[in-house]
mmCIF file of C-alpha atoms and ligand atoms in Angstrom:
data_model
loop_
_atom_site.group_PDB
_atom_site.id
_atom_site.type_symbol
_atom_site.label_atom_id
_atom_site.label_comp_id
_atom_site.label_asym_id
_atom_site.label_seq_id
_atom_site.Cartn_x
_atom_site.Cartn_y
_atom_site.Cartn_z
ATOM 1 C CA MET S 1 -0.208 0.182 -0.203
ATOM 2 C CA ASP S 2 1.212 3.846 -0.919
ATOM 3 C CA VAL S 3 -0.112 5.919 1.708
ATOM 4 C CA SER S 4 -1.384 5.463 5.164
ATOM 5 C CA PHE S 5 -3.597 8.283 6.800
ATOM 6 C CA VAL S 6 -3.390 8.234 10.006
ATOM 7 C CA ILE S 7 -5.598 10.981 12.199
ATOM 8 C CA PRO S 8 -6.965 11.291 15.587
ATOM 9 C CA LEU S 9 -9.817 12.846 16.736
ATOM 10 C CA LEU S 10 -11.584 14.441 19.646
ATOM 11 C CA ASN S 11 -15.311 15.491 18.379
ATOM 12 C CA GLU S 12 -15.002 16.721 15.617
ATOM 13 C CA GLU S 13 -17.964 15.581 13.959
ATOM 14 C CA GLU S 14 -18.797 17.977 11.024
ATOM 15 C CA SER S 15 -15.082 18.068 10.207
ATOM 16 C CA LEU S 16 -14.954 14.743 9.088
ATOM 17 C CA ASN S 17 -17.371 14.173 6.111
ATOM 18 C CA GLU S 18 -15.625 16.905 4.024
ATOM 19 C CA LEU S 19 -12.174 15.970 5.128
ATOM 20 C CA HIS S 20 -12.957 12.666 3.995
ATOM 21 C CA ASN S 21 -13.651 13.539 1.139
ATOM 22 C CA TRP S 22 -11.080 15.683 0.206
ATOM 23 C CA ILE S 23 -8.512 13.526 1.006
ATOM 24 C CA VAL S 24 -10.296 11.328 -1.317
ATOM 25 C CA SER S 25 -9.944 13.574 -4.388
ATOM 26 C CA VAL S 26 -6.462 14.954 -3.575
ATOM 27 C CA VAL S 27 -5.588 10.405 -3.614
ATOM 28 C CA GLU S 28 -7.426 9.354 -6.408
ATOM 29 C CA ALA S 29 -5.489 11.915 -8.355
ATOM 30 C CA GLN S 30 -2.632 10.751 -7.764
ATOM 31 C CA LYS S 31 -3.919 7.102 -7.969
ATOM 32 C CA TYR S 32 -2.360 6.239 -4.602
ATOM 33 C CA SER S 33 -4.049 2.856 -2.749
ATOM 34 C CA TYR S 34 -4.365 4.765 0.658
ATOM 35 C CA GLU S 35 -6.107 3.685 3.814
ATOM 36 C CA ILE S 36 -7.638 6.842 6.324
ATOM 37 C CA ILE S 37 -7.118 5.021 10.157
ATOM 38 C CA PHE S 38 -9.360 7.805 12.411
ATOM 39 C CA ILE S 39 -8.365 7.286 15.682
ATOM 40 C CA ASP S 40 -11.621 8.912 18.278
ATOM 41 C CA ASP S 41 -10.403 9.710 20.982
ATOM 42 C CA GLY S 42 -13.216 9.127 23.591
ATOM 43 C CA SER S 43 -15.265 11.566 21.452
ATOM 44 C CA THR S 44 -18.478 12.638 23.444
ATOM 45 C CA ASP S 45 -20.608 14.005 19.982
ATOM 46 C CA GLN S 46 -21.499 11.682 16.700
ATOM 47 C CA SER S 47 -17.878 11.432 16.116
ATOM 48 C CA TRP S 48 -17.313 7.693 15.949
ATOM 49 C CA SER S 49 -20.907 6.655 13.972
ATOM 50 C CA VAL S 50 -19.431 9.648 11.253
ATOM 51 C CA ILE S 51 -16.510 7.447 11.008
ATOM 52 C CA GLN S 52 -18.490 4.213 10.732
ATOM 53 C CA ASP S 53 -20.793 6.268 7.725
ATOM 54 C CA LEU S 54 -18.003 6.122 6.500
ATOM 55 C CA HIS S 55 -16.753 3.072 6.311
ATOM 56 C CA ALA S 56 -19.834 1.509 5.712
ATOM 57 C CA LYS S 57 -19.530 3.481 1.975
ATOM 58 C CA ASN S 58 -15.840 3.702 1.470
ATOM 59 C CA PRO S 59 -13.436 0.140 2.470
ATOM 60 C CA HIS S 60 -10.645 2.068 2.871
ATOM 61 C CA VAL S 61 -11.828 3.888 5.493
ATOM 62 C CA LYS S 62 -10.468 2.488 8.949
ATOM 63 C CA GLY S 63 -11.541 3.333 12.492
ATOM 64 C CA ILE S 64 -10.101 3.013 16.374
ATOM 65 C CA LYS S 65 -11.728 4.197 19.018
ATOM 66 C CA PHE S 66 -10.949 4.888 22.291
ATOM 67 C CA ARG S 67 -13.150 3.920 25.280
ATOM 68 C CA ARG S 68 -12.271 7.486 27.189
ATOM 69 C CA ASN S 69 -10.073 10.530 26.067
ATOM 70 C CA TYR S 70 -6.042 9.457 25.926
ATOM 71 C CA GLY S 71 -4.514 12.148 24.048
ATOM 72 C CA LYS S 72 -3.189 13.073 21.063
ATOM 73 C CA SER S 73 -0.222 11.069 20.967
ATOM 74 C CA ALA S 74 -2.126 7.885 22.656
ATOM 75 C CA GLY S 75 -3.885 8.276 18.819
ATOM 76 C CA LEU S 76 -1.327 8.524 17.266
ATOM 77 C CA ASN S 77 0.842 5.634 18.527
ATOM 78 C CA SER S 78 -2.710 3.636 18.336
ATOM 79 C CA GLY S 79 -3.037 4.057 14.374
ATOM 80 C CA PHE S 80 0.713 4.236 13.549
ATOM 81 C CA SER S 81 1.184 0.789 14.471
ATOM 82 C CA VAL S 82 -1.630 -0.471 12.700
ATOM 83 C CA ALA S 83 -1.112 1.458 9.250
ATOM 84 C CA GLN S 84 0.232 -0.520 6.412
ATOM 85 C CA GLY S 85 1.393 2.124 3.425
ATOM 86 C CA ASN S 86 4.977 2.445 3.355
ATOM 87 C CA ILE S 87 4.212 6.469 3.459
ATOM 88 C CA VAL S 88 2.747 6.870 6.630
ATOM 89 C CA ILE S 89 1.091 10.875 6.423
ATOM 90 C CA THR S 90 -0.350 12.646 9.829
ATOM 91 C CA MET S 91 -2.957 15.114 9.366
ATOM 92 C CA ASP S 92 -5.744 16.485 11.795
ATOM 93 C CA ALA S 93 -9.151 16.030 11.568
ATOM 94 C CA ASP S 94 -10.586 20.203 12.005
ATOM 95 C CA LEU S 95 -9.677 20.710 8.157
ATOM 96 C CA GLN S 96 -6.502 22.626 8.709
ATOM 97 C CA ASP S 97 -4.227 20.985 7.259
ATOM 98 C CA ASN S 98 -4.894 21.132 3.739
ATOM 99 C CA PRO S 99 -4.666 17.385 1.995
ATOM 100 C CA GLU S 100 -3.426 18.221 -1.070
ATOM 101 C CA GLU S 101 -0.018 18.975 -0.070
ATOM 102 C CA VAL S 102 0.523 15.241 0.220
ATOM 103 C CA PRO S 103 1.369 14.925 -3.473
ATOM 104 C CA GLU S 104 5.140 16.738 -2.754
ATOM 105 C CA MET S 105 5.476 15.860 0.447
ATOM 106 C CA ILE S 106 5.767 11.923 -0.178
ATOM 107 C CA GLU S 107 7.874 13.026 -3.244
ATOM 108 C CA MET S 108 10.364 14.523 -1.402
ATOM 109 C CA ILE S 109 10.655 11.725 0.624
ATOM 110 C CA GLN S 110 10.732 9.749 -2.654
ATOM 111 C CA THR S 111 13.078 11.356 -4.404
ATOM 112 C CA GLN S 112 15.505 13.264 -1.609
ATOM 113 C CA GLY S 113 14.936 10.517 0.415
ATOM 114 C CA PHE S 114 13.657 12.460 3.375
ATOM 115 C CA HIS S 115 12.799 9.880 6.416
ATOM 116 C CA ILE S 116 9.906 12.749 7.868
ATOM 117 C CA VAL S 117 8.723 15.793 5.416
ATOM 118 C CA SER S 118 7.117 18.419 8.621
ATOM 119 C CA GLY S 119 4.846 20.870 7.684
ATOM 120 C CA TRP S 120 5.704 24.523 8.549
ATOM 121 C CA LYS S 121 2.644 26.914 9.034
ATOM 122 C CA LYS S 122 4.095 30.397 7.773
ATOM 123 C CA LYS S 123 1.128 31.700 7.027
ATOM 124 C CA ARG S 124 -1.267 30.705 10.437
ATOM 125 C CA TYR S 125 -4.900 31.097 10.807
ATOM 126 C CA ASP S 126 -4.872 30.712 15.160
ATOM 127 C CA PRO S 127 -5.156 33.020 17.229
ATOM 128 C CA LEU S 128 -2.015 35.675 18.711
ATOM 129 C CA SER S 129 -2.471 33.743 21.774
ATOM 130 C CA LYS S 130 -1.366 30.857 19.760
ATOM 131 C CA THR S 131 0.651 32.243 17.679
ATOM 132 C CA ILE S 132 3.367 33.826 19.013
ATOM 133 C CA PRO S 133 3.739 31.632 21.931
ATOM 134 C CA THR S 134 4.412 28.645 19.353
ATOM 135 C CA LYS S 135 7.074 31.179 17.786
ATOM 136 C CA ILE S 136 9.373 30.588 21.519
ATOM 137 C CA TYR S 137 8.783 27.086 21.805
ATOM 138 C CA ASN S 138 9.915 26.667 18.098
ATOM 139 C CA TYR S 139 12.928 27.982 18.852
ATOM 140 C CA VAL S 140 13.365 27.274 21.922
ATOM 141 C CA THR S 141 12.765 23.397 21.446
ATOM 142 C CA SER S 142 15.393 23.935 18.389
ATOM 143 C CA LYS S 143 18.168 25.696 20.348
ATOM 144 C CA MET S 144 17.927 22.469 22.400
ATOM 145 C CA SER S 145 16.709 19.669 20.618
ATOM 146 C CA GLY S 146 19.432 20.324 17.304
ATOM 147 C CA VAL S 147 16.419 19.690 14.972
ATOM 148 C CA HIS S 148 16.437 22.815 13.277
ATOM 149 C CA LEU S 149 11.864 22.941 12.292
ATOM 150 C CA HIS S 150 9.812 25.960 12.170
ATOM 151 C CA ASP S 151 7.048 24.321 13.338
ATOM 152 C CA MET S 152 7.520 21.094 14.872
ATOM 153 C CA ASN S 153 4.426 20.456 15.642
ATOM 154 C CA CYS S 154 2.785 21.035 12.984
ATOM 155 C CA GLY S 155 -0.344 18.194 13.110
ATOM 156 C CA LEU S 156 0.241 17.384 8.445
ATOM 157 C CA LYS S 157 3.905 15.232 8.274
ATOM 158 C CA ALA S 158 4.869 12.548 6.203
ATOM 159 C CA TYR S 159 7.278 9.475 7.260
ATOM 160 C CA GLN S 160 8.450 6.635 5.552
ATOM 161 C CA SER S 161 6.935 3.430 7.132
ATOM 162 C CA LYS S 162 9.642 2.235 9.694
ATOM 163 C CA VAL S 163 10.196 5.206 10.461
ATOM 164 C CA VAL S 164 6.403 5.397 12.868
ATOM 165 C CA LYS S 165 7.105 1.775 13.208
ATOM 166 C CA ASN S 166 10.462 1.710 16.063
ATOM 167 C CA ILE S 167 9.161 5.251 17.743
ATOM 168 C CA GLU S 168 6.582 5.597 20.409
ATOM 169 C CA VAL S 169 4.483 8.603 21.271
ATOM 170 C CA TYR S 170 2.748 9.131 24.253
ATOM 171 C CA GLY S 171 1.825 11.671 27.472
ATOM 172 C CA GLU S 172 2.515 14.711 25.241
ATOM 173 C CA MET S 173 4.304 13.325 22.507
ATOM 174 C CA HIS S 174 3.047 14.195 19.286
ATOM 175 C CA ARG S 175 5.322 17.860 20.034
ATOM 176 C CA TYR S 176 8.278 16.775 19.653
ATOM 177 C CA ILE S 177 7.713 13.368 17.078
ATOM 178 C CA PRO S 178 11.449 14.668 15.065
ATOM 179 C CA VAL S 179 12.821 14.822 18.110
ATOM 180 C CA ILE S 180 11.999 11.424 19.212
ATOM 181 C CA ALA S 181 12.486 10.438 15.700
ATOM 182 C CA LYS S 182 15.946 11.721 15.058
ATOM 183 C CA TRP S 183 17.116 9.775 19.058
ATOM 184 C CA ALA S 184 16.157 6.394 16.896
ATOM 185 C CA GLY S 185 18.171 7.437 14.142
ATOM 186 C CA PHE S 186 16.046 9.307 11.904
ATOM 187 C CA ASN S 187 18.303 12.258 11.529
ATOM 188 C CA LYS S 188 17.249 13.466 7.486
ATOM 189 C CA ILE S 189 13.861 15.904 8.638
ATOM 190 C CA GLY S 190 12.857 18.335 5.634
ATOM 191 C CA GLU S 191 10.423 20.391 5.818
ATOM 192 C CA LYS S 192 8.160 22.597 3.342
ATOM 193 C CA VAL S 193 5.188 24.496 3.916
ATOM 194 C CA VAL S 194 2.065 24.294 3.928
ATOM 195 C CA LYS S 195 -1.014 25.631 3.196
ATOM 196 C CA HIS S 196 -3.271 26.571 6.851
ATOM 197 C CA GLN S 197 -6.651 27.510 7.276
ATOM 198 C CA ALA S 198 -8.480 28.672 9.862
ATOM 199 C CA ARG S 199 -10.405 26.361 12.000
ATOM 200 C CA LYS S 200 -14.462 25.814 10.308
ATOM 201 C CA TYR S 201 -16.131 24.306 13.091
ATOM 202 C CA GLY S 202 -16.222 23.270 16.766
ATOM 203 C CA SER S 203 -13.292 24.355 18.806
ATOM 204 C CA THR S 204 -9.708 24.020 19.818
ATOM 205 C CA LYS S 205 -8.771 20.961 21.904
ATOM 206 C CA PHE S 206 -6.043 22.214 23.876
ATOM 207 C CA GLY S 207 -5.604 25.189 26.266
ATOM 208 C CA LEU S 208 -3.251 27.149 27.558
ATOM 209 C CA SER S 209 -1.653 24.298 30.013
ATOM 210 C CA ARG S 210 0.043 23.268 26.819
ATOM 211 C CA PHE S 211 3.362 25.931 27.474
ATOM 212 C CA ILE S 212 2.872 23.618 30.821
ATOM 213 C CA TYR S 213 3.261 20.636 29.957
ATOM 214 C CA GLY S 214 5.302 20.822 26.509
ATOM 215 C CA PRO S 215 8.499 21.953 28.255
ATOM 216 C CA LEU S 216 8.952 19.705 31.092
ATOM 217 C CA ASP S 217 8.165 17.226 28.327
ATOM 218 C CA LEU S 218 10.735 18.418 25.926
ATOM 219 C CA ALA S 219 12.498 17.397 28.964
ATOM 220 C CA THR S 220 11.859 14.434 30.100
ATOM 221 C CA ILE S 221 12.595 13.983 26.451
ATOM 222 C CA MET S 222 15.355 15.414 25.907
ATOM 223 C CA PHE S 223 17.387 13.533 28.957
ATOM 224 C CA MET S 224 15.319 9.992 27.570
ATOM 225 C CA GLY S 225 17.796 10.489 25.170
ATOM 226 C CA LYS S 226 20.874 10.975 26.285
ATOM 227 C CA PHE S 227 21.089 9.328 29.848
ATOM 228 C CA SER S 228 17.888 7.088 29.587
ATOM 229 C CA LYS S 229 19.961 3.863 28.524
ATOM 230 C CA ARG S 230 22.890 5.273 30.800
ATOM 231 C CA PRO S 231 21.471 7.131 33.691
ATOM 232 C CA MET S 232 24.733 6.704 36.046
ATOM 233 C CA HIS S 233 26.541 9.563 33.451
ATOM 234 C CA PHE S 234 24.702 11.804 33.743
ATOM 235 C CA PHE S 235 23.332 11.996 37.665
ATOM 236 C CA GLY S 236 27.714 10.544 38.473
ATOM 237 C CA VAL S 237 28.829 13.123 37.371
ATOM 238 C CA LEU S 238 26.467 15.848 38.408
ATOM 239 C CA GLY S 239 26.963 14.237 41.737
ATOM 240 C CA THR S 240 30.744 13.667 42.096
ATOM 241 C CA PHE S 241 31.172 17.211 40.598
ATOM 242 C CA ILE S 242 28.940 18.658 43.386
ATOM 243 C CA PHE S 243 29.955 16.793 46.501
ATOM 244 C CA ILE S 244 34.091 16.948 45.656
ATOM 245 C CA ILE S 245 32.828 20.840 46.463
ATOM 246 C CA GLY S 246 32.120 20.350 48.732
ATOM 247 C CA LEU S 247 34.412 17.955 50.530
ATOM 248 C CA LEU S 248 36.424 21.012 49.199
ATOM 249 C CA LEU S 249 34.663 23.723 51.673
ATOM 250 C CA LEU S 250 34.403 21.259 54.139
ATOM 251 C CA THR S 251 38.646 20.624 53.922
ATOM 252 C CA TYR S 252 39.201 23.813 54.062
ATOM 253 C CA LEU S 253 37.615 25.739 57.151
ATOM 254 C CA SER S 254 38.905 22.220 58.783
ATOM 255 C CA ILE S 255 42.650 23.194 58.163
ATOM 256 C CA ASP S 256 41.853 26.654 58.233
ATOM 257 C CA LYS S 257 40.607 26.061 62.207
ATOM 258 C CA ILE S 258 44.073 23.697 62.733
ATOM 259 C CA ILE S 259 46.424 25.916 61.145
ATOM 260 C CA ASN S 260 44.983 30.376 62.128
ATOM 261 C CA HIS S 261 42.528 28.040 65.487
ATOM 262 C CA THR S 262 39.422 29.616 64.034
ATOM 263 C CA TYR S 263 37.181 30.007 66.623
ATOM 264 C CA GLY S 264 34.577 27.439 65.468
ATOM 265 C CA ILE S 265 33.804 26.489 62.015
ATOM 266 C CA ALA S 266 29.712 26.066 62.689
ATOM 267 C CA ASN S 267 29.118 30.305 62.423
ATOM 268 C CA ARG S 268 30.717 30.296 59.150
ATOM 269 C CA PRO S 269 28.908 29.994 55.430
ATOM 270 C CA ALA S 270 31.304 27.802 54.222
ATOM 271 C CA PHE S 271 30.248 25.450 56.342
ATOM 272 C CA TYR S 272 26.279 24.913 55.713
ATOM 273 C CA LEU S 273 26.813 24.548 52.018
ATOM 274 C CA GLY S 274 29.820 22.353 52.432
ATOM 275 C CA ILE S 275 27.814 19.867 53.907
ATOM 276 C CA LEU S 276 24.295 20.602 51.062
ATOM 277 C CA MET S 277 26.376 19.952 49.266
ATOM 278 C CA ALA S 278 28.358 16.966 50.261
ATOM 279 C CA ILE S 279 24.495 15.548 50.849
ATOM 280 C CA ILE S 280 23.185 16.773 47.840
ATOM 281 C CA GLY S 281 26.412 14.595 45.646
ATOM 282 C CA ILE S 282 25.827 11.992 47.324
ATOM 283 C CA GLN S 283 22.024 12.250 46.512
ATOM 284 C CA LEU S 284 23.051 12.483 43.354
ATOM 285 C CA PHE S 285 25.090 9.106 42.980
ATOM 286 C CA ILE S 286 22.388 7.481 44.741
ATOM 287 C CA ALA S 287 19.843 8.541 42.028
ATOM 288 C CA GLY S 288 22.227 7.447 39.709
ATOM 289 C CA PHE S 289 22.405 4.113 40.923
ATOM 290 C CA LEU S 290 18.700 3.661 40.885
ATOM 291 C CA GLY S 291 18.480 4.711 37.469
ATOM 292 C CA GLU S 292 21.045 2.296 36.378
ATOM 293 C CA MET S 293 18.722 -0.987 39.362
ATOM 294 C CA ILE S 294 15.786 0.442 37.237
ATOM 295 C CA SER S 295 17.276 0.346 33.164
ATOM 296 C CA ARG S 296 18.567 -3.293 33.878
ATOM 297 C CA THR S 297 14.970 -4.255 34.405
ATOM 298 C CA ALA S 298 13.905 -1.734 31.516
ATOM 299 C CA PRO S 299 12.089 -4.253 29.076
ATOM 300 C CA GLU S 300 13.522 -1.719 26.833
ATOM 301 C CA ARG S 301 17.207 -2.820 28.481
ATOM 302 C CA ASN S 302 18.239 -4.223 24.446
ATOM 303 C CA GLU S 303 15.862 -2.659 21.447
ATOM 304 C CA TYR S 304 18.034 -1.201 18.817
ATOM 305 C CA ILE S 305 16.887 0.066 16.052
ATOM 306 C CA ILE S 306 18.225 -2.507 13.062
ATOM 307 C CA GLU S 307 18.567 -1.064 9.529
ATOM 308 C CA ASP S 308 19.597 -3.665 7.744
ATOM 309 C CA HIS S 309 21.294 -7.546 8.249
ATOM 310 C CA ILE S 310 23.444 -9.974 5.528
HETATM 311 N N1 UDP X 1 -6.697 16.039 18.980
HETATM 312 C C1 UDP X 1 -7.245 14.114 19.372
HETATM 313 N N2 UDP X 1 -6.992 13.912 21.219
HETATM 314 C C2 UDP X 1 -7.292 15.137 22.787
HETATM 315 C C3 UDP X 1 -7.367 16.079 22.068
HETATM 316 C C4 UDP X 1 -7.245 16.457 20.151
HETATM 317 O O1 UDP X 1 -7.733 12.720 19.253
HETATM 318 O O2 UDP X 1 -7.124 15.152 23.298
HETATM 319 C C5 UDP X 1 -7.543 16.404 18.166
HETATM 320 C C6 UDP X 1 -7.927 16.996 17.117
HETATM 321 O O3 UDP X 1 -9.352 16.464 16.974
HETATM 322 C C7 UDP X 1 -7.774 17.076 16.077
HETATM 323 C C8 UDP X 1 -6.080 17.398 16.288
HETATM 324 O O4 UDP X 1 -5.260 16.453 17.734
HETATM 325 O O5 UDP X 1 -7.613 16.440 15.260
HETATM 326 C C9 UDP X 1 -4.935 19.281 16.729
HETATM 327 O O6 UDP X 1 -6.533 19.269 17.637
HETATM 328 P P1 UDP X 1 -6.333 21.186 17.800
HETATM 329 O O7 UDP X 1 -7.342 21.261 16.394
HETATM 330 O O8 UDP X 1 -7.945 21.210 18.538
HETATM 331 O O9 UDP X 1 -4.949 21.611 18.175
HETATM 332 P P2 UDP X 1 -4.579 22.928 17.489
HETATM 333 O O10 UDP X 1 -4.623 22.824 16.386
HETATM 334 O O11 UDP X 1 -5.461 23.586 18.109
HETATM 335 O O12 UDP X 1 -3.464 22.590 17.999
HETATM 336 MG MG1 MG X 2 -5.956 22.981 14.821
#
């Protein structure tokens, strides 16, 4: 199969028919073999029955319905695991993403060898309260992760199938799929300017909380990518460093007392700092050991993505 469309949705009943027809008109013009996988993320409106009707009319339409709302990442992850196409397209269900961009994105993967082609909503039709923080967020993410995209969280993306089959998205991690993919070794990441439009029906499903959780998730991803298989390298180095500074401070104070007969050392600020740093240093060291013990028992401790073998 050429293309799988993976579309997570929450309460998008008004948009689904239109979206389906739009996608079908594009794939038919291109003569792709395709499937459209709708993941109903616990909608409370009629979304699921709309999907059932679409499936009855068009066997290329498939659907997964969650018992409750688990989040967009969960939807994407489930869609990824069943997708059969050589290329997997993700897009939002709210008609903000334009399926007419898809053929060119696929073309970029095929001719330029990209693992991922990510959409870039250069001209956005969203409220300012969203576009300005998003700019800052994209800048920080690009600097921290080394994945230089203008629009990391664009819903419209095209992937080689092997990318989505080898990464796992959960929690709110859908915002950082390119970073996760890069850590997994899929580092040819391209970008295509895509047309965007204002939300036609319904309202946005993500509130301001995204700006609190987003940065925390980025920190998690950066940490997991670098140190999840060797936590001691992080905690051990940091712990040892801090412990040694604490120890030096205390040693200095002790020597000072012995040589200069200073009266007491408990009244000196360096004393408290020294103790604090020694204790924190040991704590970090222990955290490193605990991390190592946890990663020893992690089921994926010996999972590697094998590109090829003969
Ligand atoms: N969505 C989802 N589960 C959620 C929240 C959102 O599947 O818990 C879907 C939503 O229906 C849409 C896509 O994720 O298809 C993007 O959401 P939305 O358009 O509300 O986000 P925005 O465009 O405002 O960033
Ligand atoms: Mg939207």
